[in-house]
Coordinates of C-alpha atoms in Angstrom, one line a residue:
Chain A
X782 CA -134.7 -16.8 -140.5
X783 CA -137.5 -15.9 -142.8
X784 CA -136.5 -14.0 -145.9
X785 CA -137.2 -10.2 -145.9
X786 CA -138.9 -10.2 -149.3
X787 CA -140.5 -13.2 -150.9
X788 CA -142.2 -13.7 -154.2
X789 CA -144.5 -16.8 -154.5
X790 CA -145.9 -17.8 -157.8
X791 CA -145.9 -14.1 -158.8
X792 CA -147.3 -13.1 -162.2
X793 CA -148.2 -9.7 -163.7
X794 CA -150.3 -9.2 -166.8
X795 CA -150.7 -5.7 -168.1
X796 CA -154.0 -5.2 -170.0
X797 CA -153.4 -4.3 -173.6
X798 CA -155.8 -2.7 -176.1
X799 CA -157.2 -6.1 -177.1
X800 CA -156.2 -9.7 -176.7
X801 CA -155.0 -11.2 -173.5
X802 CA -152.5 -8.5 -172.4
X803 CA -148.8 -8.4 -171.9
X804 CA -147.3 -10.9 -169.4
X805 CA -144.5 -8.9 -167.8
X806 CA -143.8 -11.3 -165.0
X807 CA -144.5 -15.0 -165.0
X808 CA -144.5 -17.5 -162.2
X809 CA -141.7 -16.0 -160.1
X810 CA -140.5 -17.6 -156.8
X811 CA -137.7 -15.5 -155.3
X812 CA -136.5 -14.8 -151.8
X813 CA -134.3 -11.8 -150.8
X814 CA -132.5 -12.2 -147.5
X815 CA -132.2 -9.5 -144.9
X816 CA -129.0 -7.5 -145.4
X817 CA -128.0 -8.7 -148.8
X818 CA -127.4 -6.9 -152.0
X819 CA -129.2 -8.7 -154.9
X820 CA -128.8 -7.8 -158.5
X821 CA -131.6 -8.4 -160.9
X822 CA -130.2 -8.6 -164.4
X823 CA -131.5 -9.4 -167.8
X824 CA -132.1 -7.7 -171.1
X825 CA -134.6 -4.8 -171.4
X826 CA -138.1 -6.0 -171.4
X827 CA -137.3 -9.0 -169.3
X828 CA -139.6 -7.8 -166.5
X829 CA -137.0 -6.6 -164.0
X830 CA -138.6 -3.2 -163.3
X831 CA -142.1 -4.7 -162.9
X832 CA -140.8 -7.3 -160.5
X833 CA -138.9 -4.8 -158.4
X834 CA -141.9 -2.3 -158.4
X835 CA -144.0 -5.0 -156.7
X836 CA -141.8 -4.7 -153.6
X837 CA -143.1 -1.3 -152.8
X838 CA -146.5 -2.0 -154.3
X839 CA -146.1 0.4 -157.2
X840 CA -147.3 -2.6 -159.1
X841 CA -149.5 -5.3 -157.6
X842 CA -149.2 -8.9 -158.7
X843 CA -152.0 -10.3 -160.9
X844 CA -151.3 -13.8 -159.5
X845 CA -149.3 -15.0 -156.5
X846 CA -148.2 -13.1 -153.5
X847 CA -145.4 -10.7 -152.6
X848 CA -144.5 -10.5 -148.9
X849 CA -142.3 -7.8 -147.5
X850 CA -141.4 -8.3 -143.8
X851 CA -144.8 -9.4 -142.5
X852 CA -146.9 -7.5 -145.0
X853 CA -148.6 -9.0 -148.1
X854 CA -148.5 -6.1 -150.6
X855 CA -151.8 -6.9 -152.3
X856 CA -154.0 -6.5 -149.2
X857 CA -152.8 -3.1 -147.8
X858 CA -155.0 -0.2 -146.8
X859 CA -153.9 3.4 -147.5
X860 CA -152.2 3.8 -144.1
X861 CA -150.4 0.4 -144.3
X862 CA -149.3 1.2 -147.8
X863 CA -147.7 4.4 -146.6
X864 CA -145.9 2.5 -143.8
X865 CA -144.6 -0.1 -146.3
X866 CA -143.3 2.6 -148.6
X867 CA -141.6 4.3 -145.6
X868 CA -139.7 1.1 -145.2
X869 CA -138.7 0.8 -148.9
X870 CA -136.7 3.6 -150.4
X871 CA -136.3 3.8 -154.2
X872 CA -133.8 5.5 -156.5
X873 CA -134.1 5.9 -160.3
X874 CA -132.1 6.1 -163.4
X875 CA -133.2 9.6 -164.2
X876 CA -133.1 10.5 -160.5
X877 CA -136.6 11.8 -160.5
X878 CA -135.9 14.8 -158.2
X879 CA -138.5 17.5 -157.6
X880 CA -137.2 20.4 -159.7
X881 CA -139.4 22.8 -157.8
X882 CA -137.7 21.9 -154.5
X883 CA -134.2 22.6 -153.2
X884 CA -131.9 19.8 -152.3
X885 CA -133.0 19.9 -148.7
X886 CA -136.7 20.2 -149.8
X887 CA -136.2 17.0 -151.8
X888 CA -134.6 15.1 -149.0
X889 CA -137.1 16.4 -146.5
X890 CA -140.2 15.5 -148.6
X891 CA -140.6 11.8 -147.4
X892 CA -140.2 13.1 -143.9
X893 CA -143.1 15.5 -144.5
X894 CA -145.1 12.6 -145.8
X895 CA -144.3 10.7 -142.7
X896 CA -145.5 13.6 -140.6
X897 CA -142.2 14.4 -138.8
X898 CA -142.0 17.7 -137.0
X899 CA -140.0 20.5 -138.6
X900 CA -137.1 20.5 -136.3
X901 CA -136.6 16.8 -136.6
X902 CA -136.8 17.1 -140.4
X903 CA -134.1 19.7 -140.4
X904 CA -131.7 17.7 -138.4
X905 CA -132.3 14.5 -140.4
X906 CA -131.8 16.3 -143.7
X907 CA -128.5 17.7 -142.6
X908 CA -127.4 14.3 -141.3
X909 CA -128.4 12.6 -144.6
X910 CA -126.7 15.2 -146.8
X911 CA -123.5 14.8 -144.9
X912 CA -123.7 11.0 -145.1
X913 CA -123.9 11.1 -148.9
X914 CA -121.3 13.8 -149.1
X915 CA -123.2 16.9 -150.4
X916 CA -123.7 18.8 -147.2
X917 CA -122.8 22.1 -148.9
X918 CA -125.4 21.8 -151.6
X919 CA -128.5 22.0 -149.3
X920 CA -129.8 25.2 -150.7
X921 CA -129.2 24.5 -154.4
X922 CA -131.8 23.3 -156.9
X923 CA -131.5 20.0 -158.8
X924 CA -130.9 21.9 -162.1
X925 CA -127.7 23.2 -160.6
X926 CA -126.2 19.8 -159.8
X927 CA -124.2 17.3 -161.8
X928 CA -125.5 13.8 -162.5
X929 CA -123.6 12.2 -159.6
X930 CA -124.7 14.9 -157.2
X931 CA -128.3 14.4 -158.3
X932 CA -128.1 10.7 -157.6
X933 CA -126.6 11.4 -154.2
X934 CA -129.7 13.6 -153.5
X935 CA -131.9 10.8 -154.7
X936 CA -130.1 8.4 -152.4
X937 CA -130.4 10.7 -149.4
X938 CA -134.1 11.2 -150.1
X939 CA -134.6 7.4 -150.4
X940 CA -132.9 6.9 -147.1
X941 CA -134.7 9.7 -145.2
X942 CA -137.2 7.4 -143.4
X943 CA -134.5 4.9 -142.6
X944 CA -135.9 2.2 -144.8
X945 CA -134.9 -1.5 -144.4
X946 CA -134.9 -2.0 -148.2
X947 CA -133.5 0.2 -150.9
X948 CA -134.6 -0.4 -154.6
X949 CA -132.2 0.9 -157.2
X950 CA -133.7 1.0 -160.7
X951 CA -130.7 1.3 -163.1
X952 CA -129.4 3.9 -160.7
X953 CA -126.0 4.3 -162.3
X954 CA -127.0 3.8 -166.0
X955 CA -127.1 7.6 -166.7
X956 CA -123.7 8.3 -165.0
X957 CA -120.2 8.2 -166.3
X958 CA -117.8 5.4 -165.2
X959 CA -116.0 7.5 -162.5
X960 CA -119.3 8.7 -160.9
X961 CA -120.7 5.2 -161.2
X962 CA -117.9 3.9 -159.1
X963 CA -118.5 6.6 -156.4
X964 CA -122.2 5.9 -156.3
X965 CA -121.7 2.1 -156.1
X966 CA -119.2 2.6 -153.2
X967 CA -121.9 4.7 -151.5
X968 CA -124.5 1.9 -151.9
X969 CA -122.0 -0.6 -150.6
X970 CA -121.4 1.6 -147.6
X971 CA -125.2 2.0 -147.0
X972 CA -125.5 -1.8 -147.0
X973 CA -122.5 -2.3 -144.6
X974 CA -123.1 0.6 -142.2
X975 CA -126.9 0.7 -142.1
X976 CA -127.6 -2.9 -142.8
X977 CA -130.0 -1.9 -145.6
X978 CA -131.1 -4.7 -148.0
X979 CA -130.5 -3.4 -151.5
X980 CA -132.3 -4.7 -154.7
X981 CA -130.4 -3.5 -157.8
X982 CA -131.8 -3.6 -161.3
X983 CA -129.0 -3.3 -163.8
X984 CA -127.7 -4.4 -167.1
X985 CA -124.2 -3.3 -166.2
X986 CA -121.7 -6.0 -165.3
X987 CA -119.6 -3.6 -163.1
X988 CA -122.6 -3.0 -160.9
X989 CA -123.2 -6.7 -160.2
X990 CA -119.5 -7.6 -159.9
X991 CA -118.6 -4.8 -157.6
X992 CA -121.5 -4.7 -155.1
X993 CA -123.9 -7.6 -155.4
X994 CA -123.8 -10.7 -153.2
X995 CA -126.4 -12.6 -155.2
X996 CA -127.9 -12.3 -158.6
X997 CA -131.2 -13.2 -160.2
X998 CA -131.2 -13.5 -164.0
X999 CA -134.5 -12.7 -165.7
X1000 CA -135.7 -13.6 -169.1
X1001 CA -139.2 -13.2 -170.6
X1002 CA -140.7 -12.5 -167.2
X1003 CA -139.1 -15.5 -165.4
X1004 CA -136.2 -15.7 -163.0
X1005 CA -134.2 -18.4 -164.8
X1006 CA -131.2 -18.5 -162.5
X1007 CA -130.4 -17.3 -159.1
X1008 CA -127.4 -17.7 -156.7
X1009 CA -124.2 -16.1 -155.4
X1010 CA -122.8 -13.8 -158.0
X1011 CA -119.6 -15.8 -158.4
X1012 CA -121.3 -19.1 -158.9
X1013 CA -123.8 -17.8 -161.4
X1014 CA -121.2 -16.0 -163.5
X1015 CA -118.4 -18.5 -163.3
X1016 CA -120.6 -21.5 -164.1
X1017 CA -123.9 -20.3 -165.7
X1018 CA -126.4 -23.1 -166.1
X1019 CA -128.8 -21.5 -168.5
X1020 CA -127.8 -20.6 -172.1
X1021 CA -129.4 -17.2 -171.6
X1022 CA -127.2 -16.5 -168.6
X1023 CA -124.2 -17.7 -170.5
X1024 CA -124.9 -15.3 -173.3
X1025 CA -125.4 -12.5 -170.9
X1026 CA -122.2 -13.2 -169.1
X1027 CA -120.1 -13.4 -172.2
X1028 CA -121.7 -10.3 -173.6
X1029 CA -120.8 -8.3 -170.6
X1030 CA -117.5 -9.9 -169.5
X1031 CA -115.6 -9.9 -172.8
X1032 CA -113.5 -12.7 -171.3
X1033 CA -112.8 -14.5 -174.5
X1034 CA -111.9 -13.3 -178.0
X1035 CA -114.9 -13.0 -180.3
X1036 CA -114.8 -14.7 -183.7
X1037 CA -113.5 -11.5 -185.4
X1038 CA -110.8 -10.9 -182.8
X1039 CA -109.7 -14.6 -183.1
X1040 CA -109.4 -14.3 -186.9
X1041 CA -107.2 -11.2 -186.5
X1042 CA -105.1 -13.0 -183.8
X1043 CA -104.5 -15.9 -186.1
X1044 CA -102.9 -13.7 -188.7
X1045 CA -100.1 -12.9 -186.3
X1046 CA -100.1 -16.0 -184.2
X1047 CA -100.1 -19.2 -186.3
X1048 CA -99.7 -21.6 -183.3
X1049 CA -102.4 -23.4 -181.4
X1050 CA -104.6 -21.1 -179.3
X1051 CA -106.0 -22.1 -175.9
X1052 CA -108.0 -20.2 -173.4
X1053 CA -107.2 -20.9 -169.7
X1054 CA -109.8 -20.0 -167.1
X1055 CA -108.6 -18.1 -164.0
X1056 CA -110.9 -18.7 -161.1
X1057 CA -111.0 -18.2 -157.3
X1058 CA -108.2 -20.5 -156.5
X1059 CA -105.0 -18.3 -156.1
X1060 CA -102.8 -21.3 -156.9
X1061 CA -104.1 -21.5 -160.4
X1062 CA -102.2 -18.6 -161.8
X1063 CA -98.9 -19.9 -160.4
X1064 CA -99.6 -23.3 -161.8
X1065 CA -100.2 -22.0 -165.3
X1066 CA -96.8 -20.3 -165.4
X1067 CA -95.1 -23.3 -164.0
X1068 CA -96.7 -25.8 -166.3
X1069 CA -95.9 -23.7 -169.4
X1070 CA -92.3 -23.4 -168.3
X1071 CA -92.0 -27.2 -167.7
X1072 CA -92.7 -28.1 -171.3
X1073 CA -90.7 -27.5 -174.5
X1074 CA -93.4 -25.2 -175.7
X1075 CA -93.4 -21.4 -176.1
X1076 CA -96.5 -19.8 -174.6
X1077 CA -97.4 -16.2 -175.7
X1078 CA -100.2 -14.3 -174.1
X1079 CA -102.4 -13.0 -176.9
X1080 CA -105.7 -12.1 -175.2
X1081 CA -107.5 -12.1 -171.8
X1082 CA -108.3 -10.3 -168.7
X1083 CA -108.8 -11.0 -165.0
X1084 CA -111.3 -8.9 -163.0
X1085 CA -112.8 -9.1 -159.6
X1086 CA -116.2 -10.7 -159.2
X1087 CA -117.7 -10.7 -155.7
X1088 CA -114.2 -9.8 -154.5
X1089 CA -112.6 -12.9 -156.1
X1090 CA -110.5 -13.1 -159.2
X1091 CA -112.4 -14.2 -162.3
X1092 CA -111.4 -14.2 -166.0
X1093 CA -109.4 -16.0 -168.6
X1094 CA -106.1 -15.7 -170.4
X1095 CA -105.6 -16.8 -174.0
X1096 CA -102.2 -18.2 -175.1
X1097 CA -100.7 -19.0 -178.4
X1098 CA -98.7 -22.3 -177.8
X1099 CA -96.0 -23.0 -180.4
X1100 CA -94.1 -26.3 -180.3
X1101 CA -94.4 -30.0 -181.4
X1102 CA -98.0 -31.2 -181.4
X1103 CA -97.4 -34.0 -178.8
X1104 CA -95.6 -31.5 -176.5
X1105 CA -98.5 -29.0 -176.8
X1106 CA -101.0 -31.9 -176.2
X1107 CA -99.1 -32.9 -173.0
X1108 CA -99.0 -29.3 -171.8
X1109 CA -102.8 -28.8 -172.3
X1110 CA -103.5 -32.1 -170.5
X1111 CA -101.4 -31.0 -167.6
X1112 CA -103.1 -27.6 -167.5
X1113 CA -106.4 -29.3 -167.4
X1114 CA -105.6 -30.9 -164.1
X1115 CA -105.4 -27.4 -162.6
X1116 CA -108.2 -25.4 -164.3
X1117 CA -110.6 -25.3 -167.2
X1118 CA -108.9 -25.1 -170.6
X1119 CA -110.5 -24.7 -173.9
X1120 CA -108.7 -24.9 -177.2
X1121 CA -110.0 -22.5 -179.8
X1122 CA -109.8 -24.7 -182.8
X1123 CA -109.5 -23.0 -186.2
X1124 CA -112.4 -23.7 -188.4
X1125 CA -111.2 -25.4 -191.6
X1126 CA -112.6 -23.5 -194.6
X1127 CA -114.5 -25.9 -196.7
Chain B
X1174 CA -163.1 67.1 -181.8
X1175 CA -163.4 64.6 -179.0
X1176 CA -164.8 66.0 -175.8
X1177 CA -162.4 64.4 -173.3
X1178 CA -163.8 66.5 -170.4
X1179 CA -167.0 64.6 -170.7
X1180 CA -165.5 61.3 -171.8
X1181 CA -162.7 61.0 -169.2
X1182 CA -165.0 60.0 -166.3
X1183 CA -166.8 57.5 -168.4
X1184 CA -163.5 56.1 -169.6
X1185 CA -162.3 55.8 -166.1
X1186 CA -165.5 54.0 -165.0
X1187 CA -165.2 51.7 -168.1
X1188 CA -161.6 50.9 -167.1
X1189 CA -162.7 50.0 -163.6
X1190 CA -165.5 47.8 -164.9
X1191 CA -163.0 46.0 -167.2
X1192 CA -160.6 45.5 -164.2
X1193 CA -163.6 44.3 -162.1
X1194 CA -164.8 41.7 -164.7
X1195 CA -161.3 40.4 -165.5
X1196 CA -160.2 40.2 -161.9
X1197 CA -163.2 38.2 -160.7
X1198 CA -163.3 36.0 -163.7
X1199 CA -159.6 35.2 -163.3
X1200 CA -160.1 34.5 -159.6
X1201 CA -163.3 32.3 -159.9
X1202 CA -162.4 30.6 -163.2
X1203 CA -158.7 30.3 -162.2
X1204 CA -159.7 28.2 -159.1
X1205 CA -162.5 26.2 -160.8
X1206 CA -160.4 25.7 -164.0
X1207 CA -157.5 24.4 -161.8
X1208 CA -159.9 21.9 -160.2
X1209 CA -161.3 20.9 -163.6
X1210 CA -157.8 20.6 -165.2
X1211 CA -156.5 18.5 -162.3
X1212 CA -159.7 16.3 -162.6
X1213 CA -159.1 15.9 -166.3
X1214 CA -155.5 15.0 -165.8
X1215 CA -156.0 12.6 -162.8
X1216 CA -159.1 10.7 -164.1
X1217 CA -157.6 9.8 -167.5
X1218 CA -156.3 6.3 -168.2
X1219 CA -153.4 5.4 -166.0
X1220 CA -153.9 8.6 -164.0
X1221 CA -153.7 9.0 -160.2
X1222 CA -157.5 8.8 -159.8
X1223 CA -158.3 6.8 -162.9
X1224 CA -162.1 7.1 -163.7
X1225 CA -163.1 6.4 -167.3
X1226 CA -166.7 7.6 -167.1
X1227 CA -165.9 10.8 -165.2
X1228 CA -163.1 11.6 -167.6
X1229 CA -165.3 11.0 -170.6
X1230 CA -168.0 13.2 -169.2
X1231 CA -165.7 16.1 -168.4
X1232 CA -163.8 15.7 -171.7
X1233 CA -167.0 15.9 -173.7
X1234 CA -168.3 18.8 -171.7
X1235 CA -165.2 20.8 -172.3
X1236 CA -165.2 20.0 -176.0
X1237 CA -168.9 21.1 -176.3
X1238 CA -168.5 24.4 -174.5
X1239 CA -165.1 25.6 -175.7
X1240 CA -165.8 26.0 -179.4
X1241 CA -169.0 28.1 -178.8
X1242 CA -168.3 31.7 -179.8
X1243 CA -168.4 33.7 -176.5
X1244 CA -170.9 36.3 -177.7
X1245 CA -173.3 33.5 -178.5
X1246 CA -172.5 31.6 -175.3
X1247 CA -173.5 34.6 -173.2
X1248 CA -177.0 34.8 -174.8
X1249 CA -177.4 31.0 -174.9
X1250 CA -176.9 30.6 -171.2
X1251 CA -179.0 33.7 -170.4
X1252 CA -181.7 31.8 -168.5
X1253 CA -179.0 30.1 -166.4
X1254 CA -177.4 33.5 -165.7
X1255 CA -180.8 34.8 -164.6
X1256 CA -181.2 31.9 -162.3
X1257 CA -177.8 32.2 -160.7
X1258 CA -177.2 36.0 -160.7
X1259 CA -180.8 37.1 -160.5
X1260 CA -180.3 39.4 -163.6
X1261 CA -178.7 39.4 -167.0
X1262 CA -178.0 43.1 -167.0
X1263 CA -174.9 44.8 -165.6
X1264 CA -171.3 44.3 -165.0
X1265 CA -171.8 41.8 -162.2
X1266 CA -174.2 39.5 -164.1
X1267 CA -171.7 38.9 -166.9
X1268 CA -169.3 37.4 -164.4
X1269 CA -171.3 34.2 -164.7
X1270 CA -171.0 33.5 -168.4
X1271 CA -167.4 34.8 -168.3
X1272 CA -166.4 32.6 -165.4
X1273 CA -168.2 29.6 -166.9
X1274 CA -166.4 29.9 -170.3
X1275 CA -163.0 30.7 -168.8
X1276 CA -163.3 27.7 -166.4
X1277 CA -163.5 25.3 -169.4
X1278 CA -160.7 27.0 -171.2
X1279 CA -158.4 27.1 -168.2
X1280 CA -159.3 23.5 -167.4
X1281 CA -158.0 22.4 -170.7
X1282 CA -154.8 24.5 -170.4
X1283 CA -154.1 23.3 -166.9
X1284 CA -154.6 19.7 -168.1
X1285 CA -152.1 20.1 -170.9
X1286 CA -149.5 21.6 -168.6
X1287 CA -149.9 18.8 -166.0
X1288 CA -149.5 16.1 -168.7
X1289 CA -146.0 17.5 -169.4
X1290 CA -144.9 16.8 -165.8
X1291 CA -142.3 13.9 -165.8
X1292 CA -144.2 10.8 -164.7
X1293 CA -141.0 9.6 -163.0
X1294 CA -141.4 12.4 -160.5
X1295 CA -144.9 11.3 -159.7
X1296 CA -143.7 7.7 -159.3
X1297 CA -141.0 8.9 -156.9
X1298 CA -143.6 10.6 -154.7
X1299 CA -145.8 7.5 -154.8
X1300 CA -142.8 5.4 -153.8
X1301 CA -142.4 7.7 -150.8
X1302 CA -145.9 6.9 -149.6
X1303 CA -147.5 10.2 -150.5
X1304 CA -151.2 10.0 -150.9
X1305 CA -152.8 10.9 -154.3
X1306 CA -154.1 14.2 -153.1
X1307 CA -150.8 15.1 -151.5
X1308 CA -149.1 14.3 -154.8
X1309 CA -151.4 16.6 -156.6
X1310 CA -150.9 19.7 -154.4
X1311 CA -147.4 19.2 -153.3
X1312 CA -145.7 17.7 -156.4
X1313 CA -147.8 17.9 -159.5
X1314 CA -148.8 21.6 -159.3
X1315 CA -145.4 22.9 -158.0
X1316 CA -143.6 20.9 -160.8
X1317 CA -145.9 22.4 -163.5
X1318 CA -145.9 25.9 -161.9
X1319 CA -143.8 27.7 -164.5
X1320 CA -145.9 26.6 -167.5
X1321 CA -149.1 27.0 -165.5
X1322 CA -148.3 30.7 -164.9
X1323 CA -147.6 31.2 -168.6
X1324 CA -150.9 29.4 -169.3
X1325 CA -152.8 31.7 -167.0
X1326 CA -151.1 34.7 -168.5
X1327 CA -152.3 33.5 -171.9
X1328 CA -155.9 33.1 -170.6
X1329 CA -155.8 36.5 -169.0
X1330 CA -155.5 38.0 -172.4
X1331 CA -158.5 35.9 -173.5
X1332 CA -160.5 37.1 -170.6
X1333 CA -159.8 40.7 -171.4
X1334 CA -161.1 39.9 -174.9
X1335 CA -164.1 38.2 -173.4
X1336 CA -164.8 41.3 -171.2
X1337 CA -165.0 43.5 -174.3
X1338 CA -167.7 41.2 -175.7
X1339 CA -169.5 41.0 -172.4
X1340 CA -169.6 44.8 -172.4
X1341 CA -171.5 44.7 -175.7
X1342 CA -174.4 42.8 -174.2
X1343 CA -174.7 45.0 -171.1
X1344 CA -171.6 44.4 -169.0
X1345 CA -170.0 47.8 -169.5
X1346 CA -166.2 48.1 -169.6
X1347 CA -163.7 49.3 -172.2
X1348 CA -165.2 47.2 -175.0
X1349 CA -168.6 48.8 -174.4
X1350 CA -166.9 52.2 -174.3
X1351 CA -165.1 51.7 -177.5
X1352 CA -168.3 50.6 -179.3
X1353 CA -170.6 53.2 -177.8
X1354 CA -168.3 56.3 -177.9
X1355 CA -165.9 55.3 -180.7
X1356 CA -167.5 53.1 -183.3
X1357 CA -171.1 54.4 -183.1
X1358 CA -170.0 58.0 -182.9
X1359 CA -167.5 57.6 -185.8
X1360 CA -164.8 58.8 -183.3
X1361 CA -161.7 56.9 -184.3
X1362 CA -159.6 58.7 -181.6
X1363 CA -161.8 57.2 -178.8
X1364 CA -161.5 53.7 -180.4
X1365 CA -157.8 54.1 -180.7
X1366 CA -157.3 55.3 -177.2
X1367 CA -159.3 52.4 -175.8
X1368 CA -157.3 50.0 -177.9
X1369 CA -154.0 51.5 -176.6
X1370 CA -155.3 51.1 -173.0
X1371 CA -156.3 47.4 -173.6
X1372 CA -152.9 46.7 -175.2
X1373 CA -151.1 48.3 -172.2
X1374 CA -153.1 46.1 -169.8
X1375 CA -152.2 43.0 -171.8
X1376 CA -148.6 44.0 -172.1
X1377 CA -148.3 44.5 -168.3
X1378 CA -150.0 41.2 -167.6
X1379 CA -147.6 39.4 -170.0
X1380 CA -144.5 41.0 -168.4
X1381 CA -145.6 40.0 -164.9
X1382 CA -146.5 36.5 -166.1
X1383 CA -143.1 36.0 -167.8
X1384 CA -141.3 37.3 -164.8
X1385 CA -143.2 35.0 -162.4
X1386 CA -142.8 32.0 -164.6
X1387 CA -139.0 32.6 -164.8
X1388 CA -138.8 32.7 -161.1
X1389 CA -140.9 29.5 -160.8
X1390 CA -138.9 27.6 -163.3
X1391 CA -135.6 27.6 -161.3
X1392 CA -133.5 27.2 -164.4

């Protein structure tokens, strides 16, 4: 099946005062399949927003083509553009609600644009507000709502015309952790129940790990890595991806933490990776018990990534050097093990 | 002593003339100024209807007209007034210079208020497929309504001021009354009474403006 969205050789240059302009997106080839949730990650200024705004033609590519369904975004007339945008909903970090309209006025606006009759609009708005769980707020104004409620209004508004695609631009970055969880659960539900393809721009690991199926990593306008979330995060190929993963996962002690650990734990310190295979964790305990070595947990964490366990545990191993060597060797037959060697002060 | 028995009907007529000049100027220049302000906002760089040459032209035009003292502006565009209104004398004829000047002033104030609308909201409307003109009348203006009302209230006071000067060159009204029956007759009471009436008109307008803006702001 053809992908729902495809970028082919896409570049975008913004004209600047003088010189050759700013190259925000550079030679991107990317496919988004129908029904998936894809996360676009990368540091700020990497071109994520510009890339995603090409899907609903808020930005047009300078070079290459962006195809959404069977439409090429660069060649649309006013009417086709409106149709495309009816099929692509968008939510924003700052919600961007119309402060002059009530909650139902906000949600009903895209239906007005689409020319739906009044009665149909009223029914659809009520249905949407119930779906996002704020049915009782219909008459209130955005200024009276909390951040989480505002984003629910934003989501209801984005879904009004039953779009096939939902773009989420840092949609949870302005929310507290608890509200973020609720909003992410709602996005996941939209994807499952309505089959909406969701493109999520984020710099938050939780967003990627809890809802995305695939992830595209951007750096300096390029997509440098793309694949299933678990694969990209557990075995990043590009140094930039690796840096990003470690900076958000905190899955191994930093240099400073390690130095503090060594003050209390003089033994050899190893980090053991915990991956998808459920047998690994049992094996680690068994192997440590089978040697004449004392293993103390000093650091680590295991979280869920794409609904699979992912993380690492750092142990202090105390015992004879040959015994520790043998233990590490046996652990290596089960999973990835890294010994954090103390740098000898010179 | 001031002869109020004689002056009262004149004062009443002057009051009506002032109301007439201010009302029509606000209506005509309010509408044209809104169009001009929207045009200035939308044609600027990165605007909804980006058009460099048109923006440049409007911008320069506003900058040329606005600093001209109104009393000089009235006489300077006399020939044009004659052409459009058929006369340069009377309350009706001053509507032309008043509306012209007020349009430029209102245009600038409208532009400034529209610029303060969150661009994210405009982007959201674009993402929903709203056309540029629909965005202007159904998002931009409603979102800026509170500040716009305050802007128009501010202008109202300026127009009352203008009407006084227009009176001096043949438009009648309270300004003319204060000059003719107060200043030139050395009757400070008449001047003072006229000032009080003008202050009351302005106060009333400000009260109504504040009240409407508060209702529009939804905060």
